[in-house]
Short mmCIF file of C-alpha atoms in Angstrom, two decimals:
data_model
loop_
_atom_site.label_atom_id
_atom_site.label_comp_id
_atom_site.label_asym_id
_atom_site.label_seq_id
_atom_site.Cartn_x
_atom_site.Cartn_y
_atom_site.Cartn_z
CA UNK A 1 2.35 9.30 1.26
CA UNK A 2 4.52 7.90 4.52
CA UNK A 3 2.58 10.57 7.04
CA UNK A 4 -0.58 9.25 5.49
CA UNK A 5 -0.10 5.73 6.66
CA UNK A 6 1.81 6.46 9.76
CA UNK A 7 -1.39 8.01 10.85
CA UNK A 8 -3.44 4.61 10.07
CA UNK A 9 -1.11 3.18 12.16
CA UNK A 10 -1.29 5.61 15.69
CA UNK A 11 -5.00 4.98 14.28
CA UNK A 12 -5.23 1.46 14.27
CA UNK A 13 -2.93 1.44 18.02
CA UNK A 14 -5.21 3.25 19.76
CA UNK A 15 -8.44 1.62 18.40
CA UNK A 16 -6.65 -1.86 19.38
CA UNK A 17 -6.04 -0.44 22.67
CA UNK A 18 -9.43 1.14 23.66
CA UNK A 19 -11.20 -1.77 21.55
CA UNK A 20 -10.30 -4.93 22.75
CA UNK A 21 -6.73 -5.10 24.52
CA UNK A 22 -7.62 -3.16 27.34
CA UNK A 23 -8.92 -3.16 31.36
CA UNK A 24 -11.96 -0.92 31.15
CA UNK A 25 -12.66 1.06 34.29
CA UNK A 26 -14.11 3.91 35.77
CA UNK A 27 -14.37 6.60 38.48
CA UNK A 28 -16.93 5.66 40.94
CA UNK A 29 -18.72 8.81 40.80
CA UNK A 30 -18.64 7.79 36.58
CA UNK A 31 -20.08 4.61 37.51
CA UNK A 32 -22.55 5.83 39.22
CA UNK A 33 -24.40 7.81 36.49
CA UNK A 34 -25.55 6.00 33.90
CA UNK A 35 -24.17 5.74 30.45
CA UNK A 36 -25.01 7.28 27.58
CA UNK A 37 -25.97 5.39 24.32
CA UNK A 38 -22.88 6.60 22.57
CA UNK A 39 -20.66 5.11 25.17
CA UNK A 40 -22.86 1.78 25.82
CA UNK A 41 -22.12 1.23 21.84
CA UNK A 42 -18.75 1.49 22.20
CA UNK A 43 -18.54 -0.99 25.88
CA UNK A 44 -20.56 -3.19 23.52
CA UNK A 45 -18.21 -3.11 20.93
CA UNK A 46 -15.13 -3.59 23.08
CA UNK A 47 -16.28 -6.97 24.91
CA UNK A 48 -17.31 -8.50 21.14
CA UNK A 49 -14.14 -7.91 20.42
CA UNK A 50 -12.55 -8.81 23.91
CA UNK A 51 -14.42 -12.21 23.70
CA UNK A 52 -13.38 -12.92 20.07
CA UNK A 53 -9.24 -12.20 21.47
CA UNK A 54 -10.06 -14.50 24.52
CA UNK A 55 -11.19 -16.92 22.41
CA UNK A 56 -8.35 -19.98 22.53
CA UNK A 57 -8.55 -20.13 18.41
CA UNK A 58 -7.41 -16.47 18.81
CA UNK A 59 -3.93 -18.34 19.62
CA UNK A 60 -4.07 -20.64 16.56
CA UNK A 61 -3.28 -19.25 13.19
CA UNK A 62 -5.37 -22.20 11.68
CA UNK A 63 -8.32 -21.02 13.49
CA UNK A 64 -7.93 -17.41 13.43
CA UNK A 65 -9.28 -16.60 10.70
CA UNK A 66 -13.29 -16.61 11.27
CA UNK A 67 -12.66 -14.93 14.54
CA UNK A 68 -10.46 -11.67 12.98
CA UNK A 69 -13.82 -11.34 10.93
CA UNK A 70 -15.94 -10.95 13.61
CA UNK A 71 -13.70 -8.41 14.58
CA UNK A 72 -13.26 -6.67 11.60
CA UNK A 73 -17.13 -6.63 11.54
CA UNK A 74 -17.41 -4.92 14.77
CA UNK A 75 -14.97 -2.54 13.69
CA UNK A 76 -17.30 -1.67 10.79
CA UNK A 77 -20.21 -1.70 12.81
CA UNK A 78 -18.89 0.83 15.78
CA UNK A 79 -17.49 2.83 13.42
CA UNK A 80 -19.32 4.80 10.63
CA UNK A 81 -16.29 4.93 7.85
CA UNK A 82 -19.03 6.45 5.20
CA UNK A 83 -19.05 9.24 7.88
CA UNK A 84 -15.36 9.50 8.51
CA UNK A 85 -14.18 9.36 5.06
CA UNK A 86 -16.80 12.28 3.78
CA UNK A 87 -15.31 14.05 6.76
CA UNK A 88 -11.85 13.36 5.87
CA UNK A 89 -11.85 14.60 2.20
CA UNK A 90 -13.40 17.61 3.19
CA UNK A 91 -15.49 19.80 0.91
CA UNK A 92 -13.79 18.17 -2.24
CA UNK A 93 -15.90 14.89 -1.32
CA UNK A 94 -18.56 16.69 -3.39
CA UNK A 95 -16.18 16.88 -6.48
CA UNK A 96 -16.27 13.03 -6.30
CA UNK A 97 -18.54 11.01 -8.19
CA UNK A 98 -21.43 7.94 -6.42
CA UNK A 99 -19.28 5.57 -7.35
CA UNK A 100 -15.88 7.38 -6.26
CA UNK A 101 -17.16 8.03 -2.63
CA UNK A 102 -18.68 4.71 -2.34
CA UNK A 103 -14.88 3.20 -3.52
CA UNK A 104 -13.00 5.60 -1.36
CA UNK A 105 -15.00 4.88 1.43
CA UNK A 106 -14.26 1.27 1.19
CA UNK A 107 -10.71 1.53 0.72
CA UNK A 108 -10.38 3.35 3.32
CA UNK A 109 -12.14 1.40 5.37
CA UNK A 110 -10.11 -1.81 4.23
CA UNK A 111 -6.50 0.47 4.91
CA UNK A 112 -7.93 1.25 9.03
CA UNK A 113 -8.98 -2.08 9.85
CA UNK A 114 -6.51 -4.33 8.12
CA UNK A 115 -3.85 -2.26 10.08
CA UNK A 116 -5.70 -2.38 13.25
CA UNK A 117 -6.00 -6.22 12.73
CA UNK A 118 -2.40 -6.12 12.26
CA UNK A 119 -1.72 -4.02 15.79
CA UNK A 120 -4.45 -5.74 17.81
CA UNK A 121 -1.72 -8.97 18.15
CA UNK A 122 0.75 -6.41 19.95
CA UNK A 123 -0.87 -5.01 22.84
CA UNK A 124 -1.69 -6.14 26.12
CA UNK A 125 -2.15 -4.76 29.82
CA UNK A 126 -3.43 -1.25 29.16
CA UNK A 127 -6.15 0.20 30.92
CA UNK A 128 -8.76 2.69 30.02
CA UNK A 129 -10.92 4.75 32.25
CA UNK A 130 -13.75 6.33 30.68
CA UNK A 131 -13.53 10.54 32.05
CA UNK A 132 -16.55 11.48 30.96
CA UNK A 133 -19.08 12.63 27.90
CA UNK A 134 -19.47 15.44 26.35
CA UNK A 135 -23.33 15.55 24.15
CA UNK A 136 -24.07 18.93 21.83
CA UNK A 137 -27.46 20.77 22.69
CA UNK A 138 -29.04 18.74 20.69
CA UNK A 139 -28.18 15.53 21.59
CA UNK A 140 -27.14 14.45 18.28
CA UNK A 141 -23.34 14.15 18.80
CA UNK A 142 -21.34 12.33 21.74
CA UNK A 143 -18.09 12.48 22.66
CA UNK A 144 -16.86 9.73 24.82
CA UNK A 145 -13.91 10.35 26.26
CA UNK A 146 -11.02 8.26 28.15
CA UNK A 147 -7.63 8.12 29.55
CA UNK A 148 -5.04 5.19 28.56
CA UNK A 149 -2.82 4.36 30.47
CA UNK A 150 0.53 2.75 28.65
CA UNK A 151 3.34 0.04 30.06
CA UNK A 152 5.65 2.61 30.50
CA UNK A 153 2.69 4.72 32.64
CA UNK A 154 2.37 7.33 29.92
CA UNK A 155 -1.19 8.47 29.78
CA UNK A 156 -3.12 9.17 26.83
CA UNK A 157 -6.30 10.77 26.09
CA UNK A 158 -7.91 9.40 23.75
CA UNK A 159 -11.82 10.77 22.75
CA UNK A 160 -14.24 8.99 20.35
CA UNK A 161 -16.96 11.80 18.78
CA UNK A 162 -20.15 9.64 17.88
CA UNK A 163 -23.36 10.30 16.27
CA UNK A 164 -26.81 8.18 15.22
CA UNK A 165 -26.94 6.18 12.25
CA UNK A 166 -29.39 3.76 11.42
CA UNK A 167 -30.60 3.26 15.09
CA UNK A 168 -26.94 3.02 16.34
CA UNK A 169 -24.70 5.31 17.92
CA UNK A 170 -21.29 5.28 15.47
CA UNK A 171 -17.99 6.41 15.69
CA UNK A 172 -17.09 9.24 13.12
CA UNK A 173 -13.77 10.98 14.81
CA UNK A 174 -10.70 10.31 17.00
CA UNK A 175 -9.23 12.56 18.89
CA UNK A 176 -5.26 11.66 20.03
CA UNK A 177 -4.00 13.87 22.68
CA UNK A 178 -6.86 16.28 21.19
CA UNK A 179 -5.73 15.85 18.06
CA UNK A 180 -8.31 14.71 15.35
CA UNK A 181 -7.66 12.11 13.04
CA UNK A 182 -9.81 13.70 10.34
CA UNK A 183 -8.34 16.94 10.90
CA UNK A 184 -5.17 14.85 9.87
CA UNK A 185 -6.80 13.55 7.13
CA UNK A 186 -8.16 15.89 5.75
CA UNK A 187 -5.04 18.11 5.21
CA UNK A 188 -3.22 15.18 3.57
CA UNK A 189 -5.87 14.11 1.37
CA UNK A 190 -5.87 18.10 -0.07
CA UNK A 191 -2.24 17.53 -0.71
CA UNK A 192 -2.67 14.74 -2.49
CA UNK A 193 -5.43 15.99 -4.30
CA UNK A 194 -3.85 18.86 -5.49
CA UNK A 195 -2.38 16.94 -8.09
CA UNK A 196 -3.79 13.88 -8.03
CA UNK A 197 -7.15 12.50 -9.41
CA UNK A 198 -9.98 10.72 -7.45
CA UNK A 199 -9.36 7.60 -8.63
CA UNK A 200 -5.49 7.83 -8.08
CA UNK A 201 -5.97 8.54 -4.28
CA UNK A 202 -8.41 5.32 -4.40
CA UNK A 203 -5.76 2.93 -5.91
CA UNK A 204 -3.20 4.35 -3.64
CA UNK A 205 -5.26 3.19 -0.63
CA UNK A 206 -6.31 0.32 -2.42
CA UNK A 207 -2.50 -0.53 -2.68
CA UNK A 208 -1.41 -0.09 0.78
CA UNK A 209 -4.30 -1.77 2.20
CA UNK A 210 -3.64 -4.76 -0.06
CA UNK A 211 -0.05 -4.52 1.36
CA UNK A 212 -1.06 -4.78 5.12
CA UNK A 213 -3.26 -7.21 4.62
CA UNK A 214 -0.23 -9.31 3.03
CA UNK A 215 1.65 -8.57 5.91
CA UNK A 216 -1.32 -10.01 8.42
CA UNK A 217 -1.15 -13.31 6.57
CA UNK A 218 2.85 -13.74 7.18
#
């Protein structure tokens, strides 16, 4: 499943990037408007996890270890992985039992952050600028979106689609160079579900997961 878990891996870049290793800025005419919900969630979000980085125990691999939680529990908060994981699967979510979705979700939850945690070390220097929002008729969906800007000057767009859950605005979608991480998903999950069970896709997350979080304890 290699294209699977390269795609945790652009994942987990670009959610180190626009969540906690980067210079937020913004157009002045941007700055001037005030910001939506959606997009004060994620600022909030991003200098948590900032402040946990800047932290001097950040530094210290004795001391490390409480402050990666807090940012793994950001990461869970800003992001609504029940959301994105129903998404991802696709209509065949249905098919899958209380207990399967609930199990899934968790994995998959466990595979994202653990290999963001294991990015988030890399990365320093970027900026972001925030380009503007994009809110459906309704006003029950956001997209936040913003332009990264790499070492090597290569700019990225990078757009986070959010919606209200339990009295937060949540991440549910990411959208690299417009293209959507649960659109990726999705069609590699069906692969894999074409011949495999449920329960098999769980303990295949559940086993790469495990092995990245190994790999953040070296």
């Amino acid at each position: 499943m290699p294209r699977l878990f390269a795609c945790a891996r652009i994942f987990a870049m670009f959610c180190a990037l626009a969540l906690g290793l980067a210079v937020f800025s913004a157009p002045a005419q941007a700055a001037q408007a005030a910001a939506s919900p959606a997009r004060q969630a994620l600022e909030t979000a991003t200098n948590r996890i900032l402040a946990c980085i800047k932290n001097p125990d950040y530094v210290n691999p004795t001391t490390r270890g409480p402050l990666r939680q807090q940012i793994e529990d950001e990461v869970l908060h800003i992001f609504d992985f029940k959301e994105f994981s129903s998404r991802t699967v696709g209509p065949r979510w249905r098919a899958f039992a209380p207990r399967q979705q609930k199990d899934f979700s968790d994995a998959f939850a466990d595979l994202l952050i653990s290999t963001y945690v294991n990015k988030i070390d890399g990365y320093n220097g970027e900026q972001v600028v925030y380009t503007g929002e994009v809110s459906s008729a309704a006003g029950d969906r956001t997209e936040v979106r913003t332009l990264i800007t790499m070492k090597d000057g290569k700019k990225v767009p990078v757009s986070y689609r959010m919606l209200p859950k339990d009295g937060n605005w949540r991440v549910y979608d990411v959208l690299i160079e417009n293209i959507s991480l649960v659109k990726n998903y999705r069609t590699q999950f069906q692969d894999i579900l074409n011949s495999a069970s449920p329960d098999q896709l769980i303990a295949r997350v559940r086993a790469k997961a495990q092995e990245v979080r190994q790999q953040n304890v070296k």
